[in-house]
Coordinates of C-alpha atoms and ligand atoms in Angstrom, one line a residue:
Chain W
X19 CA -25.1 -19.5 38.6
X20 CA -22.4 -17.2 36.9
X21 CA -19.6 -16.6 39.7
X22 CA -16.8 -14.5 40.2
X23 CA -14.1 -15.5 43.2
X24 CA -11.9 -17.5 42.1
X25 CA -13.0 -18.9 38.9
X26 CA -12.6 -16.1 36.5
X27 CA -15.6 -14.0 34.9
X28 CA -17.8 -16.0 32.9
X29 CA -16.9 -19.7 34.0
X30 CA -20.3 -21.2 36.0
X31 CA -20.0 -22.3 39.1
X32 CA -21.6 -25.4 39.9
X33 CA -23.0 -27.5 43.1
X34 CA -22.0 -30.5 41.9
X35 CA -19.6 -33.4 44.1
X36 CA -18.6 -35.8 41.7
X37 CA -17.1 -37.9 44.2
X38 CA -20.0 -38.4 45.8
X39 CA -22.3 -41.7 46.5
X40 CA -25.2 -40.7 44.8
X41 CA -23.3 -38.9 41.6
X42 CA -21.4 -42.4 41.4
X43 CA -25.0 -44.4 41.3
X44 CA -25.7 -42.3 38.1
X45 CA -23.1 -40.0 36.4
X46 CA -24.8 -39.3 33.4
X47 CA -27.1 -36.7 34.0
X48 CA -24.6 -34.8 35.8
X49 CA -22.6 -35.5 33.2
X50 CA -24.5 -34.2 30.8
X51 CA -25.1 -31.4 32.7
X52 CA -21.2 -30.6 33.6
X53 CA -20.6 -30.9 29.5
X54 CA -23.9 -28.4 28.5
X55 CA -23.3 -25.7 31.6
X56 CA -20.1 -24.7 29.8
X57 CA -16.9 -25.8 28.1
X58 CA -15.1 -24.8 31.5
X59 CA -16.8 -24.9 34.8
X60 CA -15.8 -24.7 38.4
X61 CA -16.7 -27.2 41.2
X62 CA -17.3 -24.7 44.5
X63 CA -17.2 -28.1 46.5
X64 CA -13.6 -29.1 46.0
X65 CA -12.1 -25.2 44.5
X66 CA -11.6 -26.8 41.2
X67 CA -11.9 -26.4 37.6
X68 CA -13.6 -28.9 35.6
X69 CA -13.5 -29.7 31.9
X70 CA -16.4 -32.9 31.0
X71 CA -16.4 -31.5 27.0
X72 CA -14.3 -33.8 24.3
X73 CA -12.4 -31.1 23.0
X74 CA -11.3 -29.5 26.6
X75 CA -10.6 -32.2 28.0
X76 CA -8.7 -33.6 24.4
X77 CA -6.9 -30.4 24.9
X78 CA -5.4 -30.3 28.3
X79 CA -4.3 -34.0 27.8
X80 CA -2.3 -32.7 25.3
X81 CA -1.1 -29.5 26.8
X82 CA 1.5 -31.0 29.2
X83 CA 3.6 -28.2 30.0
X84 CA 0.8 -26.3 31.0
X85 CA -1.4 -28.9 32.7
X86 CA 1.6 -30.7 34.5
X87 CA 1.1 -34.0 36.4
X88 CA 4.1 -33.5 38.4
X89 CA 1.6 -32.0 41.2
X90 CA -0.5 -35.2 41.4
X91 CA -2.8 -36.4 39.3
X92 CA -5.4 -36.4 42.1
X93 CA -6.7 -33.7 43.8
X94 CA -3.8 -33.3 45.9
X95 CA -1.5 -30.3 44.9
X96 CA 1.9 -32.2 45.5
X97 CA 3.5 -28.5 46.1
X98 CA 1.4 -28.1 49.1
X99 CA 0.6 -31.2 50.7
X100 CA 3.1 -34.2 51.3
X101 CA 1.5 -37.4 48.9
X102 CA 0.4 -40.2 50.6
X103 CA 3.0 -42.3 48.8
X104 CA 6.3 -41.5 47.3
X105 CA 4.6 -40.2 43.9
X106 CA 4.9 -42.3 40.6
X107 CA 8.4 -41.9 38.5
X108 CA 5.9 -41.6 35.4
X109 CA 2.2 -40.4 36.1
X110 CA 3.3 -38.0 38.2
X111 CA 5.9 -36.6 36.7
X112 CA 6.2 -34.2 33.7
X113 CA 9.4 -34.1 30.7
X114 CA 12.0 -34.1 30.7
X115 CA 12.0 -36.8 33.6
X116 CA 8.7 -38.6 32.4
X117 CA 10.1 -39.2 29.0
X118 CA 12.9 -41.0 30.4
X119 CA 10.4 -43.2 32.4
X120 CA 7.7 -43.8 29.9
X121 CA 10.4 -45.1 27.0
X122 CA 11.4 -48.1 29.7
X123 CA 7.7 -49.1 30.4
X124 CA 7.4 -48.3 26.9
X125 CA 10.0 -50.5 25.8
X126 CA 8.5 -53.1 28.0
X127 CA 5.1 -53.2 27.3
X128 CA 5.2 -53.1 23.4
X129 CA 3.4 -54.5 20.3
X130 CA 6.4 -57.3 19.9
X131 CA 6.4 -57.7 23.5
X132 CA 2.3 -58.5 23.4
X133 CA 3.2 -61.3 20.2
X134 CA 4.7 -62.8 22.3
X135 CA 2.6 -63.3 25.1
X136 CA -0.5 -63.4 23.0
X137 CA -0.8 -67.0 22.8
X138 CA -0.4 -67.7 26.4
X139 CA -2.9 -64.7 27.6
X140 CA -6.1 -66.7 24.7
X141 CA -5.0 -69.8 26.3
X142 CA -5.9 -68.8 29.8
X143 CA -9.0 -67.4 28.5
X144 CA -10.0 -70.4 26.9
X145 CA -9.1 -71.8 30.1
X146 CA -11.6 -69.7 32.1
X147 CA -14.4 -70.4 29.7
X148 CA -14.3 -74.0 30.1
X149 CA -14.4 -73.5 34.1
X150 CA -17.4 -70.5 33.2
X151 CA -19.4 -73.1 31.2
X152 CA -18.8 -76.2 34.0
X153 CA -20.7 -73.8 36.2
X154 CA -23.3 -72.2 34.1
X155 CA -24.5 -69.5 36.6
X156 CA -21.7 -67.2 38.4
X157 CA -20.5 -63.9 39.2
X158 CA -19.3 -62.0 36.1
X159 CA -17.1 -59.9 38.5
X160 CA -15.4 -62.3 40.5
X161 CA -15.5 -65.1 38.4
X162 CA -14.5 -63.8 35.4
X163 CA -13.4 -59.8 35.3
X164 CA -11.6 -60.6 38.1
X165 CA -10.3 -64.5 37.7
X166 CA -9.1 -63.7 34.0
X167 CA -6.6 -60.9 34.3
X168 CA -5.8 -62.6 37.9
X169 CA -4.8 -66.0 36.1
X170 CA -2.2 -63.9 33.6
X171 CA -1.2 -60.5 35.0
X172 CA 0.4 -61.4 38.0
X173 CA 2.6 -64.4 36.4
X174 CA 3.4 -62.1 33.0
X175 CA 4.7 -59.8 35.7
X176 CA 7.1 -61.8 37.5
X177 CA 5.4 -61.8 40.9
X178 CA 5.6 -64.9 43.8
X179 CA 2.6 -66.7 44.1
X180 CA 2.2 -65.4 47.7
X181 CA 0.3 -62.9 48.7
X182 CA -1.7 -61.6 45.3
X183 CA -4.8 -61.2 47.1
X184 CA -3.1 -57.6 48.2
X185 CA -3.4 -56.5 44.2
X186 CA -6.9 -55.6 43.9
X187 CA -7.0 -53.5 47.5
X188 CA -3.6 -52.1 46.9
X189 CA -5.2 -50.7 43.4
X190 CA -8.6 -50.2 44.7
X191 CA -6.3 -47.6 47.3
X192 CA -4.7 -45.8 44.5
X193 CA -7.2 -45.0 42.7
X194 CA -9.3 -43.6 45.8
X195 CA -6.0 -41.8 46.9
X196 CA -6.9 -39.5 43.9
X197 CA -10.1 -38.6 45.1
X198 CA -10.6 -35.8 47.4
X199 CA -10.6 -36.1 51.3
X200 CA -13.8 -37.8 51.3
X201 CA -14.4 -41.0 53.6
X202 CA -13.4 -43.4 50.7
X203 CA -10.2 -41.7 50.2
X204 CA -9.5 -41.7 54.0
X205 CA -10.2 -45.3 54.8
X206 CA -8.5 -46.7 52.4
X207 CA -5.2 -44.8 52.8
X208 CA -5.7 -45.9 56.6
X209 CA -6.4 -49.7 55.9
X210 CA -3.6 -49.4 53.2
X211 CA 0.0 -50.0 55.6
X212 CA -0.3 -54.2 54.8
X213 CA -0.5 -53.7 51.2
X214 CA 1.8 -51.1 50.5
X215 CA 4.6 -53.6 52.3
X216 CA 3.4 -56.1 50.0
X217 CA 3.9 -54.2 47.4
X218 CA 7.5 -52.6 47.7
X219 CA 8.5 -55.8 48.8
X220 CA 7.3 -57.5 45.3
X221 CA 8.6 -54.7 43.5
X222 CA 12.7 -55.4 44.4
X223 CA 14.3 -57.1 41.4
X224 CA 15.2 -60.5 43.6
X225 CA 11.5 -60.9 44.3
X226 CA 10.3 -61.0 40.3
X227 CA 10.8 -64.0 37.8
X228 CA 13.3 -63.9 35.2
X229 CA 11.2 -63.0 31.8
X230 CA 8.3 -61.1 33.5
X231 CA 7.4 -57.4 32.7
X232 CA 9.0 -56.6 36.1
X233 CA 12.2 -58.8 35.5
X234 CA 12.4 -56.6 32.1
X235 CA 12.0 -53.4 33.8
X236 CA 14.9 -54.1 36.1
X237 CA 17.1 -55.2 33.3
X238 CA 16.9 -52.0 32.2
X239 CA 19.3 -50.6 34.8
X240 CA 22.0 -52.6 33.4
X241 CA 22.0 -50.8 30.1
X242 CA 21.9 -47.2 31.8
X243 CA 18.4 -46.2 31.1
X244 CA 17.0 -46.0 34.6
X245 CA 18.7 -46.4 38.2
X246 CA 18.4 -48.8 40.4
X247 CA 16.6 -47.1 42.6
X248 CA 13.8 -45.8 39.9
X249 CA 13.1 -49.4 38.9
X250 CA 11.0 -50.9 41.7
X251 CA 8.8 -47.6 41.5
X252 CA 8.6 -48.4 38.2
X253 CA 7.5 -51.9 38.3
X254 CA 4.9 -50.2 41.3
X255 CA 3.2 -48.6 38.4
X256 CA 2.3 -51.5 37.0
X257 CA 0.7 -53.3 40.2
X258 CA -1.0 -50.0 40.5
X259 CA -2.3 -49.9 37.1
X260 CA -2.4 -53.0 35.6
X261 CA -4.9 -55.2 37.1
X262 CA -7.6 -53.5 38.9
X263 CA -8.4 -51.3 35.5
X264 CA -8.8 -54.6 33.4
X265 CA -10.4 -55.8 35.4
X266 CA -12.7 -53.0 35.4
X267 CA -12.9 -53.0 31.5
X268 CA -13.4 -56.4 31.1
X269 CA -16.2 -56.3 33.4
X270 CA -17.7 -53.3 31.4
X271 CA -17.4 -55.4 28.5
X272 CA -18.9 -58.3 29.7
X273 CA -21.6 -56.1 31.2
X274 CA -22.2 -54.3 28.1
X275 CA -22.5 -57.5 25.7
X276 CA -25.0 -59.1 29.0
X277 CA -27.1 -56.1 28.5
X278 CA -27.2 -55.0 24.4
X279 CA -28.2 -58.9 23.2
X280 CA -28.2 -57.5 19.6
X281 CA -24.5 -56.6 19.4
X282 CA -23.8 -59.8 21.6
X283 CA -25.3 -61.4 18.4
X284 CA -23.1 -59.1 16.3
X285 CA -19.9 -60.3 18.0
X286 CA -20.9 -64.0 17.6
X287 CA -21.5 -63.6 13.9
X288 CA -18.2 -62.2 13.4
X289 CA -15.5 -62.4 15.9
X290 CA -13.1 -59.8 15.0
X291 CA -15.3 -57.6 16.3
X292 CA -14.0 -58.5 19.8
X293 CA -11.4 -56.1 19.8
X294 CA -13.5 -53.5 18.6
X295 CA -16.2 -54.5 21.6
X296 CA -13.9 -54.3 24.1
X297 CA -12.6 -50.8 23.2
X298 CA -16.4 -49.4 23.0
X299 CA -17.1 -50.7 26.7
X300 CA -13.9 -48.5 27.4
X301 CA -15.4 -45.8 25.7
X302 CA -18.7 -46.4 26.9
X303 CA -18.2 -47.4 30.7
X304 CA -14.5 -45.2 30.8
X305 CA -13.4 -47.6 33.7
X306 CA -11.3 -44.6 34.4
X307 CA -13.4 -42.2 35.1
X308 CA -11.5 -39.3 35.3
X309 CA -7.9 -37.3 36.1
X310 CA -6.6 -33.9 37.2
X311 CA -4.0 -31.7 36.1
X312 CA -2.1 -28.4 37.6
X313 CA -2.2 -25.2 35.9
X314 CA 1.9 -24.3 35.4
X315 CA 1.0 -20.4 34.5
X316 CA -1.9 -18.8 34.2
X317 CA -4.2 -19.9 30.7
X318 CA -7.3 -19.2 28.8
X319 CA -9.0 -22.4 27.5
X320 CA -11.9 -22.0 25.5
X321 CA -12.6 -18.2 26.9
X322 CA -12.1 -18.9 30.5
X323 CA -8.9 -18.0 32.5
X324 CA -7.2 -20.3 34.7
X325 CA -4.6 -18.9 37.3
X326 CA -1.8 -20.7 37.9
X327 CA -1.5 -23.9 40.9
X328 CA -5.0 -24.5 39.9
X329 CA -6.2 -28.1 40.0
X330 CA -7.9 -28.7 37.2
X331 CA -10.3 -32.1 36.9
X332 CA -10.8 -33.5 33.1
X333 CA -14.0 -35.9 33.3
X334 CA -12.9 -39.1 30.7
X335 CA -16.3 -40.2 30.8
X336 CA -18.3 -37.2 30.3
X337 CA -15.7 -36.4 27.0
X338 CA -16.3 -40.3 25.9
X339 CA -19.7 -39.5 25.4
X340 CA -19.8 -35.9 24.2
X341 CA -23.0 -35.3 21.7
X342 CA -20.7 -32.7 20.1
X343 CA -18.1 -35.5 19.0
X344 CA -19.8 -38.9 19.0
X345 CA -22.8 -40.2 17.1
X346 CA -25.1 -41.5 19.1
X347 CA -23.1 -41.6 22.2
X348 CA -25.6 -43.3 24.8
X349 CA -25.4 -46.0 22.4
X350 CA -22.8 -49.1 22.6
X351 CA -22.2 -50.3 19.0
X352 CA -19.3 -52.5 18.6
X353 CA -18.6 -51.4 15.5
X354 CA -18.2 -47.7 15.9
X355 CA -14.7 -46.5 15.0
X356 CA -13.5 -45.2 18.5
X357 CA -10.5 -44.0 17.5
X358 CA -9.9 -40.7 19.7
X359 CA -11.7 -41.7 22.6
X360 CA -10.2 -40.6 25.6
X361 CA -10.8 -43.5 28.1
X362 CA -6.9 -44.6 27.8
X363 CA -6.4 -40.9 28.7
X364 CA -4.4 -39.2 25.2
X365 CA -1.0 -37.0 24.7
X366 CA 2.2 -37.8 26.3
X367 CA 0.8 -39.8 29.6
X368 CA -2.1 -41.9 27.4
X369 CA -2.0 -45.3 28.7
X370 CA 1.3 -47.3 28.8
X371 CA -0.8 -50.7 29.2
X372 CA -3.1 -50.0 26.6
X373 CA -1.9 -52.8 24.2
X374 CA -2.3 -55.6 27.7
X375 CA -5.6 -54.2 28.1
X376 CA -6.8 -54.7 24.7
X377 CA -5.1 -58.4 24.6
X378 CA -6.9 -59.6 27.6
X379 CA -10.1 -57.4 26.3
X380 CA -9.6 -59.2 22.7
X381 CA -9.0 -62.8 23.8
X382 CA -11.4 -62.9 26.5
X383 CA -14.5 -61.6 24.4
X384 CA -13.3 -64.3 21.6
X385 CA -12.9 -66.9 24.0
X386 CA -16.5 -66.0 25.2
X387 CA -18.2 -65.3 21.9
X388 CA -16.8 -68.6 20.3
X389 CA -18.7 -70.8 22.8
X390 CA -21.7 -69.1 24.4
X391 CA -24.6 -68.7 22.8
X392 CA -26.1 -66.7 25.5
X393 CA -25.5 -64.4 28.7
X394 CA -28.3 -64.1 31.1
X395 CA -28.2 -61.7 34.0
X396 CA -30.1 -63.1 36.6
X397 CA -29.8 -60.5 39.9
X398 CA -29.1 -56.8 40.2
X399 CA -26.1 -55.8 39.7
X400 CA -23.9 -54.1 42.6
X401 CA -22.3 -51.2 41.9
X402 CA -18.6 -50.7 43.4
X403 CA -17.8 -47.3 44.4
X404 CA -14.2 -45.6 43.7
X405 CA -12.7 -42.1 44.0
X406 CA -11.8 -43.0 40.3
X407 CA -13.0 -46.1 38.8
X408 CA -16.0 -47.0 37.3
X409 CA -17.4 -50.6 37.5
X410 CA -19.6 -53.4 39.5
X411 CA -18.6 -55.1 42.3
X412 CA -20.8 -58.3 41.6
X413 CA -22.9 -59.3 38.5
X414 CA -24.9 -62.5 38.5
X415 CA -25.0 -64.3 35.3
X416 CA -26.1 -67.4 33.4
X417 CA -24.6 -68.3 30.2
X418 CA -25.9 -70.9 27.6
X419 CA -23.2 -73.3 25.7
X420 CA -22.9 -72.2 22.2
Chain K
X1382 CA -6.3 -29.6 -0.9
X1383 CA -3.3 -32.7 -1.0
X1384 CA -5.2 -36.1 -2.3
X1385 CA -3.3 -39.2 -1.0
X1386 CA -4.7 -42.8 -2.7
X1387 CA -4.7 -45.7 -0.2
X1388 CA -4.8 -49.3 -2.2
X1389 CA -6.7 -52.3 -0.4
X1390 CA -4.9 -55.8 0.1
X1391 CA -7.5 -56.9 -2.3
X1392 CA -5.9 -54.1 -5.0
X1393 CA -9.4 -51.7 -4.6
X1394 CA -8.4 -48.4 -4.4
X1395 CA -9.4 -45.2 -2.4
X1396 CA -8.6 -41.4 -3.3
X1397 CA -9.4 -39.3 -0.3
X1398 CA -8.7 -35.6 -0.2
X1399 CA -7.2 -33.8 2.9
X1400 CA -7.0 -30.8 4.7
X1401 CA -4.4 -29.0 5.6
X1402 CA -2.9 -29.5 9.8
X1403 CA -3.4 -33.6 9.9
X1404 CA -2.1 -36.9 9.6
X1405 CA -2.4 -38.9 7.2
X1406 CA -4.3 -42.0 9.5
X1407 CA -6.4 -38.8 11.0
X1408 CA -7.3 -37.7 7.2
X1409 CA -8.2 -41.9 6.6
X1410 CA -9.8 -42.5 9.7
X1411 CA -12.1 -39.1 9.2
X1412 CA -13.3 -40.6 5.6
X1413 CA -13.9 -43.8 7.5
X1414 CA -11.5 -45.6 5.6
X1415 CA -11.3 -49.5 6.1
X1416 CA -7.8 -50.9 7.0
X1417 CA -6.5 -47.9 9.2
X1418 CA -7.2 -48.8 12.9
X1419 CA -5.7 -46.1 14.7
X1420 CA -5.9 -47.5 18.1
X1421 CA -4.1 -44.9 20.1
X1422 CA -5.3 -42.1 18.4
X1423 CA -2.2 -41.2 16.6
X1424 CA -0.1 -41.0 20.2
X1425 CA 2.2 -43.3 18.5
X1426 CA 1.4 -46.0 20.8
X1427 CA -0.4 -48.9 18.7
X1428 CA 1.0 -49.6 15.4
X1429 CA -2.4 -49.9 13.9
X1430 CA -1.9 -47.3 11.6
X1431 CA 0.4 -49.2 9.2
X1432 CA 0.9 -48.8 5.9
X1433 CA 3.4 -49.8 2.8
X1434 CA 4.7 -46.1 1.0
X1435 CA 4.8 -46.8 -2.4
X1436 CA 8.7 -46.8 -3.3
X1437 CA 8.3 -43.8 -5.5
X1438 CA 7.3 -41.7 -2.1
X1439 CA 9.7 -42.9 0.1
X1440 CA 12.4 -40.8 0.1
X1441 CA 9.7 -38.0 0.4
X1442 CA 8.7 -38.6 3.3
X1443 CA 10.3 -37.3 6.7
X1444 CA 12.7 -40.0 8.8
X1445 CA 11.4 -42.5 10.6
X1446 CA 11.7 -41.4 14.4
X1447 CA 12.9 -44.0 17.0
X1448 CA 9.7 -44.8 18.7
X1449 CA 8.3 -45.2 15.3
X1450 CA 11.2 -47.3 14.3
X1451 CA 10.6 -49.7 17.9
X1452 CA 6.3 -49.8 16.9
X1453 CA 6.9 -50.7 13.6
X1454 CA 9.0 -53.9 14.3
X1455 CA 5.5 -55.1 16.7
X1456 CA 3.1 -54.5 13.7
X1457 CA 0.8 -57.1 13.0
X1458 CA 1.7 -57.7 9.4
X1459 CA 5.1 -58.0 7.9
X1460 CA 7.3 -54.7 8.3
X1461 CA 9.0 -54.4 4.9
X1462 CA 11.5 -51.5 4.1
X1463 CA 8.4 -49.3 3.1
X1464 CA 6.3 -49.6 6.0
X1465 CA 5.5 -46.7 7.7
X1466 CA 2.9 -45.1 11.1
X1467 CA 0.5 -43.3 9.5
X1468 CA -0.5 -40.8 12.5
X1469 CA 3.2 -39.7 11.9
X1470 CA 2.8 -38.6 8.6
X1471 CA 1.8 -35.1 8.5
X1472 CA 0.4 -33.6 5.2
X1473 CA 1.9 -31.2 3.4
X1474 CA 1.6 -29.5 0.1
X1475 CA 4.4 -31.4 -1.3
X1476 CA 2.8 -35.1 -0.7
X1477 CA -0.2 -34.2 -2.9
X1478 CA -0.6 -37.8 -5.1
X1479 CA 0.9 -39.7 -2.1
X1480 CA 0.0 -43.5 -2.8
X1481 CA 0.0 -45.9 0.1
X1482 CA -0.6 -49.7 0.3
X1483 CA -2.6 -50.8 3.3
X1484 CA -1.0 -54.1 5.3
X1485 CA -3.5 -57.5 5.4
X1486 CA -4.2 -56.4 9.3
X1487 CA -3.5 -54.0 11.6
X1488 CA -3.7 -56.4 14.7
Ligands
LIG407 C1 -9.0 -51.0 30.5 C2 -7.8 -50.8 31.2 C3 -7.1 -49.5 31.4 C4 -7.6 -48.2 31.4 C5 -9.0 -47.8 31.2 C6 -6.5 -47.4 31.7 C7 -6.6 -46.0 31.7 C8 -5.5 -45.1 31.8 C9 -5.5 -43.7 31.7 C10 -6.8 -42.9 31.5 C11 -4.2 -43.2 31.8 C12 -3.8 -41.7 31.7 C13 -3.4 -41.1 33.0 C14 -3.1 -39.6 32.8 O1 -3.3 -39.1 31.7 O2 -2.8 -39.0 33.8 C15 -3.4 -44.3 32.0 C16 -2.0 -44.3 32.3 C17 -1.3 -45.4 32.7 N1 -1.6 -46.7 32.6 FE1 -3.4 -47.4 32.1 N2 -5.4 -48.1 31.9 C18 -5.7 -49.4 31.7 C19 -4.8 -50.5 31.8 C20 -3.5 -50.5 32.1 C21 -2.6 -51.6 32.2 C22 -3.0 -53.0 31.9 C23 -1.4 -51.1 32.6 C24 -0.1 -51.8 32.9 C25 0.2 -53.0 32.4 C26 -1.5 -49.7 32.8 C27 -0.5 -48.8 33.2 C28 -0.6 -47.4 33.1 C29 0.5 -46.5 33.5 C30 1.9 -47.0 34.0 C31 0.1 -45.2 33.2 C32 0.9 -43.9 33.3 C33 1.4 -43.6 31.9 C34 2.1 -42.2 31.9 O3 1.9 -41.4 32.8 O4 2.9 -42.0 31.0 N3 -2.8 -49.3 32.5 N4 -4.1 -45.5 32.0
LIG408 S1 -2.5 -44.5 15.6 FE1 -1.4 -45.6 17.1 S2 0.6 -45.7 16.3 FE2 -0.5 -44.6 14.8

């Protein structure tokens, strides 16, 4: 299978459609297979490069200026095709303009700003335990990945009670958007028109509460760091990105602890491993399953030579569970140090919401863990299918009272 | 190669020796050292890699940049004039002996 063609000498070419139903049913052997076939390899099915090793993929996170983002982050080369929607102010866009934009959501979105709303965020997960253990059995998904990060998210961004149900399909849009023209990718950018007006509507400043993330976001015009035009595509970033991916790592989490009873155990005897839980389902699971960047010039990486305009797809997952950086990486152990993992993405675009996620991870796997004994799945699970994210649509469970 | 000692809340301490061309949290969190969380990976995103310089040090060090500065005020413990981000401490020659207290918790 060694090509020539595009993909320079030496770089296997390989069959492989990782957008595809059946690769989505079960990544991991293809997985494997993308990370042992080479540290680069290209994808004859959508003209790309592909990178599913740690230290590749480690490394063109971190090589901004030659992997841009300003070309989309999807398969989509922004220079040659118009994007679907006006592109994001800060994931797809590279410095000098993207450090601008990421210091505001930075600013916004930081460790004081997260003491703050700490208390409020366990509160509401208490909240949804007691309405969990009223009903016993449930839908993990809906009932709980879903309900949780529904019952704070929205308010601790400013947003009108009207109209939330457009959240999850507006996200479940973007992140198919980044997919290639498959049917996923086209039907939802054609059922997407009422959300997207949803959306932009929510994201003008007289439409979010005084306090809220958004709110925050906008007062940030006033002291000159951002126009007023760049603000409600900033607070669009955060509808985007902010609800459908918890939910989609609380659900790993929640899946992973229904499914390994012995760390389940492990979490109940000590509870500050919750954190540490919830960041291993994100390694383990990468709810975000992968990115792409463009090639700025022409490169080597590891040996192989990339021309320049060349998309270039880095698989999160496959590099979260690289044998040739993790110990036992089929394994979920809440107490492995995960440090470096690459589901939060790493380098100059890694996660702005990383610090929400891991509150609403951290309080809701407390909340849990404190006061069930036990979590029962009691029907297959059903898988959802994304361009780009990784999770179930419905899980039935049954949880015993602590 | 530089050896930095980190001191426990509970006044244990540990020597760990370095390499050259890392951080400081990347030379603790490669001995596995307890107390170092490292969160972000040393993006400079999590301030779970704090630690108290000991006073002797401090002027050693390199400035505090601003994002550092903005993290270090949402640490989890108590940001005294000593604390610093550990991922931004790059090790050099010169810090060989470095001491450094680590905080009650990192979240
Ligand atoms: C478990 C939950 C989450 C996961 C797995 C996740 C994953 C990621 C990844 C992999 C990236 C890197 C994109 C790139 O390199 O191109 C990213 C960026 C981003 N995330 Fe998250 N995310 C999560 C939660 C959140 C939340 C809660 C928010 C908002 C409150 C958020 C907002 C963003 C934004 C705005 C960016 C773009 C940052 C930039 O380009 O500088 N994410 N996320
Ligand atoms: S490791 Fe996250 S700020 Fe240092």
């Amino acid at each position: 299978m060694i090509g020539s063609g595009t993909a320079g000498s030496g770089v296997p070419h390989l069959d492989v459609d990782p957008f595809d139903m059946t690769f989505f049913a079960d990544p991991y052997p293809t997985h494997e297979r993308l990370r042992e076939a080479g540290p680069v390899v290209y994808l004859d099915k959508w003209k790309v490069y592909g990178v599913a090793r740690y230290a590749e993929v480690h490394a063109v996170l971190n090589d901004p200026a030659t992997f841009c983002s300003s070309r989309g982050v999807g398969l989509s080369d922004f220079k040659k095709e118009t994007p679907w929607r006006p592109p994001s102010l800060i994931l797809e866009a590279d410095p000098p303009a993207h450090t601008r934009t990421r210091a505001v959501l930075s600013k916004v979105l930081s460790p004081t700003v997260m003491k703050q709303v700490r208390d409020r965020f366990a509160e509401a997960a208490e909240a949804r335990v007691d309405a969990l253990l009223e009903k016993r059995s449930f839908d993990a998904i809906a009932d709980l990945a879903e309900a949780y990060p529904l019952s704070i998210f929205p308010d601790a961004l400013g947003l009108k009670p009207e109209g939330r149900e457009h959240l999850i399909p507006y996200a479940s849009v973007v992140f198919n958007a980044f997919g290639p023209p498959n049917q996923l990718r086209q039907e939802a950018i054609e059922r997407s028109a009422p959300h997207q007006a949803y959306v932009a509507e929510q994201c003008q400043r007289e439409n979010l509460a005084p306090g809220g993330f958004g709110a925050c976001i906008h007062a940030q015009v006033d002291e000159g760091a951002i126009t007023a035009t760049e603000a409600p595509l900033l607070v669009r970033s955060l509808l985007s990105a902010g609800l459908d991916t918890t939910v989609n790592g609380i659900g790993a989490a929640v899946y992973c602890l229904a499914r390994f009873p012995d760390q389940w155990q492990r979490l109940r005897e000590d509870l500050t491993l919750a954190r540490g839980a919830f960041e291993e389902a994100v390694r383990f699971e990468s709810p975000v399953q992968t990115f792409f960047r463009t090639t700025t010039r022409e490169v080597e990486l590891s040996g192989a030579r990339i021309g320049e305009g060349e998309k270039v797809l880095m698989f999160l997952a496959a590099a979260n569970r690289d044998p040739r950086r993790w110990d036992k990486p089929d394994s979920y152990d809440i107490t492995r140090r995960t440090s470096g993992h690459v589901g939060f993405g790493s380098g100059i675009h890694m996660c702005v919401g990383q610090l929400v996620a891991r509150l609403e991870g951290e309080v809701m796997l407390t909340a849990l863990a404190r006061r069930v004994a036990k979590i029962e799945i009691t029907g297959e699970p059903k898988r959802r299918f994304n361009n780009t994210l990784r999770g179930l649509d419905s899980l039935p469970v049954t949880i015993t009272p602590a | 190669m530089p050896a930095i000692t980190f001191i426990h809340p509970d006044g244990k301490s540990d020597r760990i020796e370095t390499s050259g061309g890392e951080s400081v949290m990347q030379a603790a969190t490669r001995h596995g050292l307890d107390g170092i969380l490292a969160e972000c990976g040393g993006n400079a995103m999590c301030a779970t890699c704090h630690v108290y310089v000991d006073e002797s040090w401090l002027a050693r060090l390199p400035a505090v940049a601003d994002d550092e500065d903005a993290l270090l005020d949402g640490a989890a413990a108590e940001r005294l004039p000593n604390s610093r981000l550990s991922c931004q401490i790059n090790i050099t020659p010169e810090l060989d002996g470095l001491v450094l207290r680590l905080p009650d918790r990192q979240v």
